[in-house]
GROMACS .gro file of C-alpha atoms in nm:
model
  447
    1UNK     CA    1  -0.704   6.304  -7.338
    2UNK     CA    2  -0.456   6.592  -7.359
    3UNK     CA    3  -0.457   6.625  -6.973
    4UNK     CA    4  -0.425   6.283  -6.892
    5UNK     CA    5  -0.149   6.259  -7.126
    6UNK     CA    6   0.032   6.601  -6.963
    7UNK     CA    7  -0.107   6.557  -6.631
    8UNK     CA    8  -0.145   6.199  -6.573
    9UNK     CA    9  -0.170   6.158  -6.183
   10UNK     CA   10  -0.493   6.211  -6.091
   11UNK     CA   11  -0.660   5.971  -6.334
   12UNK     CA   12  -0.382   5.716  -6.242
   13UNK     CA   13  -0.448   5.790  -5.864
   14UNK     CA   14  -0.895   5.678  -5.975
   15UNK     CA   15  -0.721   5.378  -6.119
   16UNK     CA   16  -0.542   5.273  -5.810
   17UNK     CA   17  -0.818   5.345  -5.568
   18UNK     CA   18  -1.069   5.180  -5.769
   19UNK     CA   19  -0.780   4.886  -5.824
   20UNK     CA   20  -0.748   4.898  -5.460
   21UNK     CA   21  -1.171   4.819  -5.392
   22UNK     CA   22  -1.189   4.613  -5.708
   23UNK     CA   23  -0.928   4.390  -5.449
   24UNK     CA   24  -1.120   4.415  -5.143
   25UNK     CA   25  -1.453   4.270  -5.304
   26UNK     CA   26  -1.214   3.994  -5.520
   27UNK     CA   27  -1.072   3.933  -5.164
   28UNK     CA   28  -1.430   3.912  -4.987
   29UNK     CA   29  -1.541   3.718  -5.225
   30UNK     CA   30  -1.263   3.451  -5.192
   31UNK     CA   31  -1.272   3.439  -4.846
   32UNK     CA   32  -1.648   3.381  -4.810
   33UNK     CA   33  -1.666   3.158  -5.138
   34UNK     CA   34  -1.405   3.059  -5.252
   35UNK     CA   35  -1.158   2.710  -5.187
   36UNK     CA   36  -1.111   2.700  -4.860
   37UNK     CA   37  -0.725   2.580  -4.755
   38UNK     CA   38  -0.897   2.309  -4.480
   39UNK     CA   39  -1.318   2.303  -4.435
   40UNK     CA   40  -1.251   2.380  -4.073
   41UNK     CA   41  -1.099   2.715  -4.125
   42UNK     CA   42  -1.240   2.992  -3.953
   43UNK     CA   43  -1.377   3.369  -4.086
   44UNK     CA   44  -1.066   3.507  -3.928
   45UNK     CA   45  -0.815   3.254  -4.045
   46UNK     CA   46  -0.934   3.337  -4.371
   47UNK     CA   47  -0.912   3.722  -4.339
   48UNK     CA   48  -0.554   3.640  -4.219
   49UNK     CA   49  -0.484   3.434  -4.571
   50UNK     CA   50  -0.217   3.608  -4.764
   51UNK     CA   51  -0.328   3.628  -5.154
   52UNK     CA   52  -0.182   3.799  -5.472
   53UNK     CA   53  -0.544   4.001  -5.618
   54UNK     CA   54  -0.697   3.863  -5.852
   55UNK     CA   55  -0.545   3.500  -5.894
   56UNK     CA   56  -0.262   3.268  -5.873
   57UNK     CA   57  -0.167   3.267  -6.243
   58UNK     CA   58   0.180   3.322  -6.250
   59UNK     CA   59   0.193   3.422  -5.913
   60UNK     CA   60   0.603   3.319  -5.876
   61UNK     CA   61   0.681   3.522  -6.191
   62UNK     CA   62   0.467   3.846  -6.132
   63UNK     CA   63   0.584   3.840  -5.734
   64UNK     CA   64   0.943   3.860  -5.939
   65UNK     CA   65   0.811   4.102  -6.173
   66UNK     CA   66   0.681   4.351  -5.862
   67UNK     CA   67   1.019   4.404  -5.744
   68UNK     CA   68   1.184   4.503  -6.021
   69UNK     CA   69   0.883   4.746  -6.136
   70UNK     CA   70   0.955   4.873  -5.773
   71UNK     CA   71   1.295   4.957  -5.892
   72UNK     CA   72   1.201   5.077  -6.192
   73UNK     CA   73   0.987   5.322  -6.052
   74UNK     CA   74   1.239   5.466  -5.778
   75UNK     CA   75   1.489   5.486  -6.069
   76UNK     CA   76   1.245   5.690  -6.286
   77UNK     CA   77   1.178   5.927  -6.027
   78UNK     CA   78   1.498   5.966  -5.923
   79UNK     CA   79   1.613   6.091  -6.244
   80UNK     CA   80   1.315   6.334  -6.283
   81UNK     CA   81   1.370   6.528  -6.020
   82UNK     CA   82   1.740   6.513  -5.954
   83UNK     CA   83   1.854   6.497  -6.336
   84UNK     CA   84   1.541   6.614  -6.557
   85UNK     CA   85   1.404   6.916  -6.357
   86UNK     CA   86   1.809   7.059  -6.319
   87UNK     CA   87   1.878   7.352  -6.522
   88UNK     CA   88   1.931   7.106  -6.842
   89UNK     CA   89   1.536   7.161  -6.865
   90UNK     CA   90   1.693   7.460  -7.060
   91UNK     CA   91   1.976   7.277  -7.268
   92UNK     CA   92   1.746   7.007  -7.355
   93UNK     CA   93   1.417   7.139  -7.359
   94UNK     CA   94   1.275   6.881  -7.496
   95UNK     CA   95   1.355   6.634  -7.186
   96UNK     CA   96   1.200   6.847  -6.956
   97UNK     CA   97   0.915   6.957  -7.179
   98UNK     CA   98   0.809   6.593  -7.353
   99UNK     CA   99   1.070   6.354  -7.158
  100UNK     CA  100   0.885   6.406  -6.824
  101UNK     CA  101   0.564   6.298  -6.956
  102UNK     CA  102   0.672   5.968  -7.056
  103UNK     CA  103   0.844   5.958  -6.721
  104UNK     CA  104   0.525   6.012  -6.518
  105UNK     CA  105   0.329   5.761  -6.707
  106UNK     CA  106   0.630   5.476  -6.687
  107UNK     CA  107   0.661   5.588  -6.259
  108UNK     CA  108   0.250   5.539  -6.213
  109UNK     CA  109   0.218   5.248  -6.432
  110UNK     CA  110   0.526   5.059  -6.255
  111UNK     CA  111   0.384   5.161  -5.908
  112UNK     CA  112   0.016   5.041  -5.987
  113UNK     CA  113   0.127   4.757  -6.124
  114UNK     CA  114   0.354   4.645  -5.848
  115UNK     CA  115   0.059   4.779  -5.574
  116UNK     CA  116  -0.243   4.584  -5.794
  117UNK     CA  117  -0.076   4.259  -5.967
  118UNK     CA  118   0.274   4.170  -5.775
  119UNK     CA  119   0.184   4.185  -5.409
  120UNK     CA  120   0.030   3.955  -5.150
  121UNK     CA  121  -0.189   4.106  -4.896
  122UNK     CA  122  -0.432   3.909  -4.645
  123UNK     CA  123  -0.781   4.090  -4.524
  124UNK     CA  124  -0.645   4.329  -4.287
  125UNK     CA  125  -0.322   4.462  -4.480
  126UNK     CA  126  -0.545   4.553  -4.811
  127UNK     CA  127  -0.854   4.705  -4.573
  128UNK     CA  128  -0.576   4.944  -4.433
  129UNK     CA  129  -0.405   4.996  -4.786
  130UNK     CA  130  -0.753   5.094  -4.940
  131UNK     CA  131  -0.844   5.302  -4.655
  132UNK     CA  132  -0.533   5.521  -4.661
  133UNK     CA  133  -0.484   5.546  -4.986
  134UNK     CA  134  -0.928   5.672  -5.026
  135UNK     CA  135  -0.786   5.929  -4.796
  136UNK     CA  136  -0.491   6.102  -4.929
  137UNK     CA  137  -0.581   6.060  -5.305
  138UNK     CA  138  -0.894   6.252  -5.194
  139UNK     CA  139  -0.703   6.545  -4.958
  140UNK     CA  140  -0.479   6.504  -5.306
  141UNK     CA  141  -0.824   6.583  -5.556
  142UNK     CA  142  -0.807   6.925  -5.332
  143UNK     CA  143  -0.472   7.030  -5.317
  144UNK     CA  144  -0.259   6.857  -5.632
  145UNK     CA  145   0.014   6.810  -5.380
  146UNK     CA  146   0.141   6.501  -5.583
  147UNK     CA  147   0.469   6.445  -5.339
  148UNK     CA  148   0.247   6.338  -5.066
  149UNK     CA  149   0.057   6.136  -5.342
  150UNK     CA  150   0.361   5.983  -5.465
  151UNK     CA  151   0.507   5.890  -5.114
  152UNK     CA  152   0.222   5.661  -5.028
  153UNK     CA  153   0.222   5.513  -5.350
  154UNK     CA  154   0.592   5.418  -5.269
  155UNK     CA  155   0.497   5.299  -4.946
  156UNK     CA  156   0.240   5.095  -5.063
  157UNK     CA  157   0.451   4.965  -5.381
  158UNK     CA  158   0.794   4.856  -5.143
  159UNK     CA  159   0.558   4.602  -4.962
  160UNK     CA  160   0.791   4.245  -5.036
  161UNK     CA  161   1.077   4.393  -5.275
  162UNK     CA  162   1.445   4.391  -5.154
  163UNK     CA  163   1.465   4.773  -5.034
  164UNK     CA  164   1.820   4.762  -5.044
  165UNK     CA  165   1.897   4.609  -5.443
  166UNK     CA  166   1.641   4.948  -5.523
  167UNK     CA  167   1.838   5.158  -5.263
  168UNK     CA  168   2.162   5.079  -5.478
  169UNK     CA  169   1.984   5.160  -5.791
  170UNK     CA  170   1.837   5.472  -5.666
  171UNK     CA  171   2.174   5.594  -5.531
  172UNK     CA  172   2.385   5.541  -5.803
  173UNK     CA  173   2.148   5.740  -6.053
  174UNK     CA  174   2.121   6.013  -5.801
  175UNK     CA  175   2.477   6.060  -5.717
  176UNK     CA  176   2.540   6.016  -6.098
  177UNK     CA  177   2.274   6.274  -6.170
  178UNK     CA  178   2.433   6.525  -5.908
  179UNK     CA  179   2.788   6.515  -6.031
  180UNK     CA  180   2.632   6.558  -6.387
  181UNK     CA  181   2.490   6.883  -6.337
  182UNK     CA  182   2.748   7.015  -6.078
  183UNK     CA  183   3.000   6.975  -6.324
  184UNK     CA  184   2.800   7.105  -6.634
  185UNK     CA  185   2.710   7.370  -6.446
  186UNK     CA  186   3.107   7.495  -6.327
  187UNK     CA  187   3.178   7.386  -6.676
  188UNK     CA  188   2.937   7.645  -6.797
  189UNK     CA  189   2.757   7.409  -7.009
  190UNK     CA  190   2.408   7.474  -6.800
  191UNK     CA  191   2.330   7.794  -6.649
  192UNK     CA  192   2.348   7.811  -6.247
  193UNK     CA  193   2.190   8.043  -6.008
  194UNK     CA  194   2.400   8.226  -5.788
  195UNK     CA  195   2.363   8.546  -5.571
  196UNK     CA  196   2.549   8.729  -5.266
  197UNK     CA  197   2.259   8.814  -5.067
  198UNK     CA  198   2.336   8.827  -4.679
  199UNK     CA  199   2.708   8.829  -4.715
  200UNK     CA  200   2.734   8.501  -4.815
  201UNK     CA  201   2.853   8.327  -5.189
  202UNK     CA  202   2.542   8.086  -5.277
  203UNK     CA  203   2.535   7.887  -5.563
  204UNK     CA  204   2.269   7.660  -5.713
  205UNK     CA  205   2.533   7.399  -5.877
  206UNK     CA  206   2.325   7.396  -6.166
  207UNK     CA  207   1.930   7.346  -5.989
  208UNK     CA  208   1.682   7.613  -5.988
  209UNK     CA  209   1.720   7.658  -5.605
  210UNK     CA  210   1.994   7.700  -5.350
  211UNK     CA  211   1.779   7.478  -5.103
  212UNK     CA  212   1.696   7.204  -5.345
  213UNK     CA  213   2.027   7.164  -5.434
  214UNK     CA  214   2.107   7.105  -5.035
  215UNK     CA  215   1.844   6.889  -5.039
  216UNK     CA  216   1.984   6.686  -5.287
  217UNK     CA  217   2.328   6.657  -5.052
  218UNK     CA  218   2.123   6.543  -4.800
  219UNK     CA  219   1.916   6.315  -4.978
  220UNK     CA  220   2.194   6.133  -5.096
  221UNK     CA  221   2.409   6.141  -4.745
  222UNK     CA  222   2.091   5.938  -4.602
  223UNK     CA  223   2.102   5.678  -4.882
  224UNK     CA  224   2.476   5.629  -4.834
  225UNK     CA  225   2.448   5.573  -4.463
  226UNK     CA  226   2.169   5.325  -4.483
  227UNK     CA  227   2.394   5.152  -4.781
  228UNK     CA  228   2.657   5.123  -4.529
  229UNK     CA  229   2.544   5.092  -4.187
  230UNK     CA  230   2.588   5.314  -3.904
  231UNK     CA  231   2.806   4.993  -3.760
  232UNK     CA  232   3.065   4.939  -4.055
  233UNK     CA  233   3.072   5.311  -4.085
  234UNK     CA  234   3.517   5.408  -4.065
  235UNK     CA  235   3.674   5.730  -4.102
  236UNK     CA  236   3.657   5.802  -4.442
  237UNK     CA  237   3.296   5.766  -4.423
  238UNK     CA  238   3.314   6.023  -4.193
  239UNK     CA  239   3.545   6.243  -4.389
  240UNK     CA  240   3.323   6.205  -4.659
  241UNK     CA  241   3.011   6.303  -4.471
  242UNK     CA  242   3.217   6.591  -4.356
  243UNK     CA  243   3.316   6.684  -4.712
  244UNK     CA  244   2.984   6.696  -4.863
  245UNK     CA  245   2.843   6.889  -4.526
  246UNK     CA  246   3.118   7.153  -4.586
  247UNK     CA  247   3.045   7.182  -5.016
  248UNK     CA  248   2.655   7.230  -4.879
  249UNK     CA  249   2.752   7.455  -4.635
  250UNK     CA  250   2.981   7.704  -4.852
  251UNK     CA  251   2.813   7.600  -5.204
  252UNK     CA  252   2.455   7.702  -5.176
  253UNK     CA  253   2.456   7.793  -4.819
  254UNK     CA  254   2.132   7.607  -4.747
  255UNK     CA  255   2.121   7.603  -4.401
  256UNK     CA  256   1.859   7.334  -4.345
  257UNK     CA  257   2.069   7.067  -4.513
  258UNK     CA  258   2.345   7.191  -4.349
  259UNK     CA  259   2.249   7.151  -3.988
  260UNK     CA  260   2.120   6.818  -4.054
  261UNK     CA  261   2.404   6.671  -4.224
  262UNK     CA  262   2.606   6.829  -3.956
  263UNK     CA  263   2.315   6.572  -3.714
  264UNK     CA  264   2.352   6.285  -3.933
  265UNK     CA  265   2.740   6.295  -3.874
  266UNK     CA  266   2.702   6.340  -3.454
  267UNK     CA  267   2.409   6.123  -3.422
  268UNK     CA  268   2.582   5.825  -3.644
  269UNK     CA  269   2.871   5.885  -3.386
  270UNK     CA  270   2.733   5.837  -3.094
  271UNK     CA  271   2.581   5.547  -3.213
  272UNK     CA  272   2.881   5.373  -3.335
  273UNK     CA  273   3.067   5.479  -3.068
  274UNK     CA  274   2.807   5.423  -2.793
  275UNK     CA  275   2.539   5.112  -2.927
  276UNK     CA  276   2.354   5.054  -2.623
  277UNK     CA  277   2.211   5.460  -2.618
  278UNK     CA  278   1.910   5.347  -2.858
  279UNK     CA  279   1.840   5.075  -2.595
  280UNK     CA  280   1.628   5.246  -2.296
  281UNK     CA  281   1.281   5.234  -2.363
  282UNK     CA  282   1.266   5.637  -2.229
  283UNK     CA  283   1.505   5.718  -2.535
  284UNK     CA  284   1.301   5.494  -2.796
  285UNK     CA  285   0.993   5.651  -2.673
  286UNK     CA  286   1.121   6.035  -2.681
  287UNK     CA  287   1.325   5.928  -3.029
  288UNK     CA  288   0.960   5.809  -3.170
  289UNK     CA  289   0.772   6.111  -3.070
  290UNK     CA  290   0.995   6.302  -3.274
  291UNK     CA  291   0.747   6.391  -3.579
  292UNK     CA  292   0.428   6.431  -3.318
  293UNK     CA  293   0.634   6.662  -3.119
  294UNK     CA  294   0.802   6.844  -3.455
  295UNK     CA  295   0.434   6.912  -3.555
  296UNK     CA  296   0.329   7.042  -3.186
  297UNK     CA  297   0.650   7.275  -3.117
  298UNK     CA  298   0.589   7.446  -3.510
  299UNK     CA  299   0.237   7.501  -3.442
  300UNK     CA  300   0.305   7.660  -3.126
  301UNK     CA  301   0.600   7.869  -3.222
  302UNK     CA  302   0.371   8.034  -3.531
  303UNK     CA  303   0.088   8.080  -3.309
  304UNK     CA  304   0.288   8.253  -3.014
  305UNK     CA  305   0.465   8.440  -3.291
  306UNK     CA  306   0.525   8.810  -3.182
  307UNK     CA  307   0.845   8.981  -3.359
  308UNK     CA  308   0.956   9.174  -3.031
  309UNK     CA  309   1.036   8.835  -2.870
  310UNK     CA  310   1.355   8.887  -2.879
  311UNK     CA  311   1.374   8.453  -2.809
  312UNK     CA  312   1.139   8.425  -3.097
  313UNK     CA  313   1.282   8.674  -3.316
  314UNK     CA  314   1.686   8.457  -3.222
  315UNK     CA  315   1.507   8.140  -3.319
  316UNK     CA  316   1.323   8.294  -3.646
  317UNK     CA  317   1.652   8.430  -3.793
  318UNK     CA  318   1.823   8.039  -3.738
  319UNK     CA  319   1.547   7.887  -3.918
  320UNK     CA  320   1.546   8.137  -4.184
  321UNK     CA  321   1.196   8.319  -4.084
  322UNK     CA  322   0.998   7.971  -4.096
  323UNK     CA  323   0.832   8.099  -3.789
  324UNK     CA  324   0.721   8.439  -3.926
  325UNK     CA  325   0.586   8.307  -4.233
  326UNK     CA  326   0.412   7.988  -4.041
  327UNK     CA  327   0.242   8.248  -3.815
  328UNK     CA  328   0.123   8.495  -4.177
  329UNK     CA  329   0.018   8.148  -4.353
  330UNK     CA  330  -0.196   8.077  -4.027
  331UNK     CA  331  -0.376   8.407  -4.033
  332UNK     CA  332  -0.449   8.415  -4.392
  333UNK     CA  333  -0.544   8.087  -4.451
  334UNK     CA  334  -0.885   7.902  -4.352
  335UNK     CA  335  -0.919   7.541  -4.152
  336UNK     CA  336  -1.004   7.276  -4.452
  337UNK     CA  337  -1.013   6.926  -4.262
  338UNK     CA  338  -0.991   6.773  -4.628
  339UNK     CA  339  -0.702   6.986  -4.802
  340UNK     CA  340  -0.680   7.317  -5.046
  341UNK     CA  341  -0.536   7.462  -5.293
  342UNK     CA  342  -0.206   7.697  -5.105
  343UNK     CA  343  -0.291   8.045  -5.140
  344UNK     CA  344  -0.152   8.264  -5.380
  345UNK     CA  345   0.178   8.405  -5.243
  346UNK     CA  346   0.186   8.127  -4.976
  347UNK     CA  347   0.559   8.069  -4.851
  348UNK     CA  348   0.535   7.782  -4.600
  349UNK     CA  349   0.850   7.556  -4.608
  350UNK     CA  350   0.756   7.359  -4.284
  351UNK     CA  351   0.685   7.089  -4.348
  352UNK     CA  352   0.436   7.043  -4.086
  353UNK     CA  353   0.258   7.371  -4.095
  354UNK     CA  354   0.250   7.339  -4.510
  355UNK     CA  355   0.063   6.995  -4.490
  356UNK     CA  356  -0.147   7.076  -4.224
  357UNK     CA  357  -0.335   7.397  -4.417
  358UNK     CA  358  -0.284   7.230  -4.746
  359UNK     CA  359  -0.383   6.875  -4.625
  360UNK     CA  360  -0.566   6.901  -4.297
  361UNK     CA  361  -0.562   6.706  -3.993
  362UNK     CA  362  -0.628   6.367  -4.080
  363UNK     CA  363  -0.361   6.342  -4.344
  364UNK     CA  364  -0.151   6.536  -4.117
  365UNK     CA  365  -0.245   6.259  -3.838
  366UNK     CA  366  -0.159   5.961  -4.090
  367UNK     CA  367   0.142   6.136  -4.186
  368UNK     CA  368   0.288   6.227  -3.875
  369UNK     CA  369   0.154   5.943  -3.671
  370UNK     CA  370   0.323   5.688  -3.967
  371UNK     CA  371   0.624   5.831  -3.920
  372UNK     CA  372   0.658   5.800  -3.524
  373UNK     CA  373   0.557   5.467  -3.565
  374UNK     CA  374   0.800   5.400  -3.836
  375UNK     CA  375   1.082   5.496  -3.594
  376UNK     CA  376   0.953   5.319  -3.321
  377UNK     CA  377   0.943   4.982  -3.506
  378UNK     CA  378   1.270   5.025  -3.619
  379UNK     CA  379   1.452   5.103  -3.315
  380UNK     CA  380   1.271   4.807  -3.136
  381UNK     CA  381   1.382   4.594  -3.390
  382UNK     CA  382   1.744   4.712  -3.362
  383UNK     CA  383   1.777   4.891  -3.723
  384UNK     CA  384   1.926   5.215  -3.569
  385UNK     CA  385   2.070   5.332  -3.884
  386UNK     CA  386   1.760   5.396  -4.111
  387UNK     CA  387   1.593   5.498  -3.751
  388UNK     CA  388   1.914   5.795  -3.745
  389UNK     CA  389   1.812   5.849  -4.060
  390UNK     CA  390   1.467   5.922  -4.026
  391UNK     CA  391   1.492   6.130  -3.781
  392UNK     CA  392   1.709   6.347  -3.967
  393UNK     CA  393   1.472   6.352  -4.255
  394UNK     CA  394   1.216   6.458  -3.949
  395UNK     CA  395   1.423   6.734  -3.843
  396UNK     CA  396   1.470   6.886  -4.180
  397UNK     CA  397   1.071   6.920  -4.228
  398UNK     CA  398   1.082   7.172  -3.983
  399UNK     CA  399   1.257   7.378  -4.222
  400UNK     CA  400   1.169   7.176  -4.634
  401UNK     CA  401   0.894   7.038  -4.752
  402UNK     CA  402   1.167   6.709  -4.861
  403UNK     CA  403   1.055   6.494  -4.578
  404UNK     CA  404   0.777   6.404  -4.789
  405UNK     CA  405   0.978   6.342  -5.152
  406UNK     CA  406   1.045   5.993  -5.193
  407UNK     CA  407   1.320   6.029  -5.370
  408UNK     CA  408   1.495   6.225  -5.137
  409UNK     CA  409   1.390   6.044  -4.794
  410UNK     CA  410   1.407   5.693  -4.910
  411UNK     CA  411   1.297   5.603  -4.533
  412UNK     CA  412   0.932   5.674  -4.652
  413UNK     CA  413   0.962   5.324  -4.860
  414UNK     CA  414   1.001   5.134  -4.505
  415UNK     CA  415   0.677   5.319  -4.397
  416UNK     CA  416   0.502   4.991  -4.579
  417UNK     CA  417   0.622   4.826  -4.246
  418UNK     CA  418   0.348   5.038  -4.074
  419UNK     CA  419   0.098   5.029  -4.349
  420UNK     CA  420   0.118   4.602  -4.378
  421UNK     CA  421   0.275   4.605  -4.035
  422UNK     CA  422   0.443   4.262  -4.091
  423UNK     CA  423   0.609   4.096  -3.789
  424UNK     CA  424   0.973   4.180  -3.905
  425UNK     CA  425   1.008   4.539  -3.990
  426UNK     CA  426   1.192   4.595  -4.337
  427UNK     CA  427   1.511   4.792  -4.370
  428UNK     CA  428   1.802   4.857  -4.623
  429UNK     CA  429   2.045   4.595  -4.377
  430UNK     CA  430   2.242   4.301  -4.559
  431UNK     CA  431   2.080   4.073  -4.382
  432UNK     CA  432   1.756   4.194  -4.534
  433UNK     CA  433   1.879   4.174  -4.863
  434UNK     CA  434   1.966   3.837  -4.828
  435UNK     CA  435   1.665   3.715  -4.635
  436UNK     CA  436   1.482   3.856  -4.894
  437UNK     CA  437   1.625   3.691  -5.167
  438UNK     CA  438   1.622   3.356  -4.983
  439UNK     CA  439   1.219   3.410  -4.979
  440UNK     CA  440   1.225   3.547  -5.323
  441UNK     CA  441   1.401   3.217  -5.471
  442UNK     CA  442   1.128   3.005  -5.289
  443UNK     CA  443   0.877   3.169  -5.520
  444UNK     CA  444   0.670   3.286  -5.205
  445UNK     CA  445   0.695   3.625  -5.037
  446UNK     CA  446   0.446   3.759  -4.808
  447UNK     CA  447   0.533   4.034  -4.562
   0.00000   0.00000   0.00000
């Protein structure tokens, strides 16, 4: 009982995979015996049948219900890990030490119930739910990576909820959460960690890691470009952009965050400048290949690692040694096609390297491969802002393990396009919002 109640994830993580088959049986069952819609249905127009698990009773109400434990859940985590695991775990000890608990049970039991009572799903969206989720809560049972964990339950939750009302949630409790323990921390009411190593001034703003803190910046940047739109975007979204690239730049020097805040400003740009360069099918190929080829060019770089290249040695200073500690994580650690525990001493902030020792290949594949389809689907159906913003998220996993926090890349919630693959991809647009909200007032929503 005591480690359920201070560790509560992997017993909540049983509960949704059983959940999960408990559905897939309740949904066999209706298919084969249950009322059929018309007599002359087939076996695969019933497979195709979109139905809430486990009955209709008060299916209008707990369809309502499912979005706003959706938002409940994104809110919860966002002020864990932004707010709650700042340096105030110190000045309020008791938040950190007993708040967090309640915090992880409220986040699981929001998610489950959203994923098990408040969501449609027809034969082939819950065989594919089950299936993925068997496989990374078990690669999860072997390596306790719960962000991975957490990420799919996201994905799985954000099936039929207006992305964009949680979005506006999310960010505002984030941002909120940010300036909070920036200024506490110049304020000298929380502690902040702070050093002159290479030359350079860094400081924490109040977190317990330069890097974090950029990821934060970053985090945030993304949610306020998908809140506006790469196409409404105007100067002082720009300037702003610009302002919080130069306080991550200067503050705690994190160089990952930087460079891809610096891509985020170019790449939204271009494409507000120049619409039509998402359009080629080359480009939306290349652009969706992104993660796949991520994945491929860090492998190769830590195998081919050899410190008298003086080309490798150029590229493993700009990334901050990722390539030198890839290649000693490599050599030290053993194949496990099913995940392990990281060694002790392990320093692997790739993203891609770290999950595929620590997860293997096949929840590296789903990963990686989700990802590239996620950006293909959304530049095919002409949402090139959260595709921008993706991307950027993909290029910072070659440096952070943040690619795969949910609360930092919110894009991870519109991987449920690729999970339930409906035939309109969801996004954080307007015109999603309000679509959404049309369906939701009809009492029927099925993705």
């Amino acid at each position: 009982m005591y480690s359920f109640l201070v560790d509560c994830l992997y017993d909540y993580a049983n509960v949704a995979v059983l959940g999960l088959f408990a559905g897939c049986v309740w949904y066999a069952w209706q298919t084969v015996f249950g009322p059929k819609t018309a007599p002359w249905f087939s076996l695969a127009q019933q497979l195709t049948t979109p139905r809430i698990l486990f009955g209709d009773w008060l299916s209008g109400r707990r369809l309502s219900i499912g979005s706003w434990l959706f938002t409940l859940a994104a809110v919860v985590y966002q002020f864990e890990i932004f707010f709650a695991n700042s340096l105030y775990r110190y000045r309020i000890p008791w938040l950190f030490d007993y708040g967090t608990m309640v915090l992880d049970h409220i986040l699981a039991l929001c998610l489950l119930g959203k994923i098990l009572l408040c969501t449609r799903y027809d034969g082939r969206q819950l065989a594919v739910a089950f299936g993925t989720l068997f496989v990374i809560r078990w690669v999860f049972m072997n390596n306790h990576e719960k962000w991975m964990l957490l990420a799919l339950l996201f994905a799985l939750a954000a099936k039929d909820v207006p992305l964009r009302r949680a979005l506006k949630a999310v960010f505002t409790v984030g941002a909120a959460s940010v300036a909070v323990v920036a200024v506490s921390s110049l304020l000298g009411v929380i502690n902040t960690v702070q050093e002159l190593g290479t030359g350079r001034y860094r400081n924490s703003f109040g977190y317990g890691w330069y890097n974090f803190f950029g990821a934060c910046l970053l985090g945030l940047a993304v949610m306020y470009v998908c809140l506006r739109g790469i196409k409404r975007l105007k100067w002082f979204d720009f300037a702003l952009l610009a302002a919080v690239t130069l306080l991550c730049n200067f503050g705690p020097d994190s160089r990952a965050a930087t460079m891809c805040l610096c891509v985020l400003m170019v790449a939204a740009l271009v494409v507000r400048i120049w619409p039509v360069v998402l359009r080629p099918l080359p480009v939306r190929i290349l652009l969706a290949a992104a993660p796949v080829l991520a994945f491929a060019a860090s492998m190769i770089l830590a195998f081919l690692w050899n410190p008298d290249n003086p080309v490798l040695a150029m590229l493993d200073r700009l990334l901050s040694t990722r390539i030198s500690l890839g290649w000693e994580a490599l050599q030290t650690m053993p194949f496990a096609i099913a995940g392990q525990m990281p060694a002790d001493g392990m320093l692997v902030d790739n993203a891609y390297l770290h999950y595929w020792l620590v997860a293997g290949p096949v929840a590296s594949a789903l990963i990686w491969g989700g990802f590239a389809l996620l950006v293909w689907r959304l530049l095919k159906q002409g949402h090139a802002t959260e595709a921008i913003c993706c991307l950027v998220m993909i290029c910072h996993g070659t440096m952070e393990g943040h690619v795969i926090w949910a609360c930092v890349n919110v894009t991870i919630w519109l991987l449920c396009g690729v999970i339930f693959w409906p035939e309109r991809q969801p996004s954080f647009s307007c015109a999603e919002e309000t679509k959404k909200g049309k369906i939701h007032s009809k009492g029927a929503v099925t993705l």
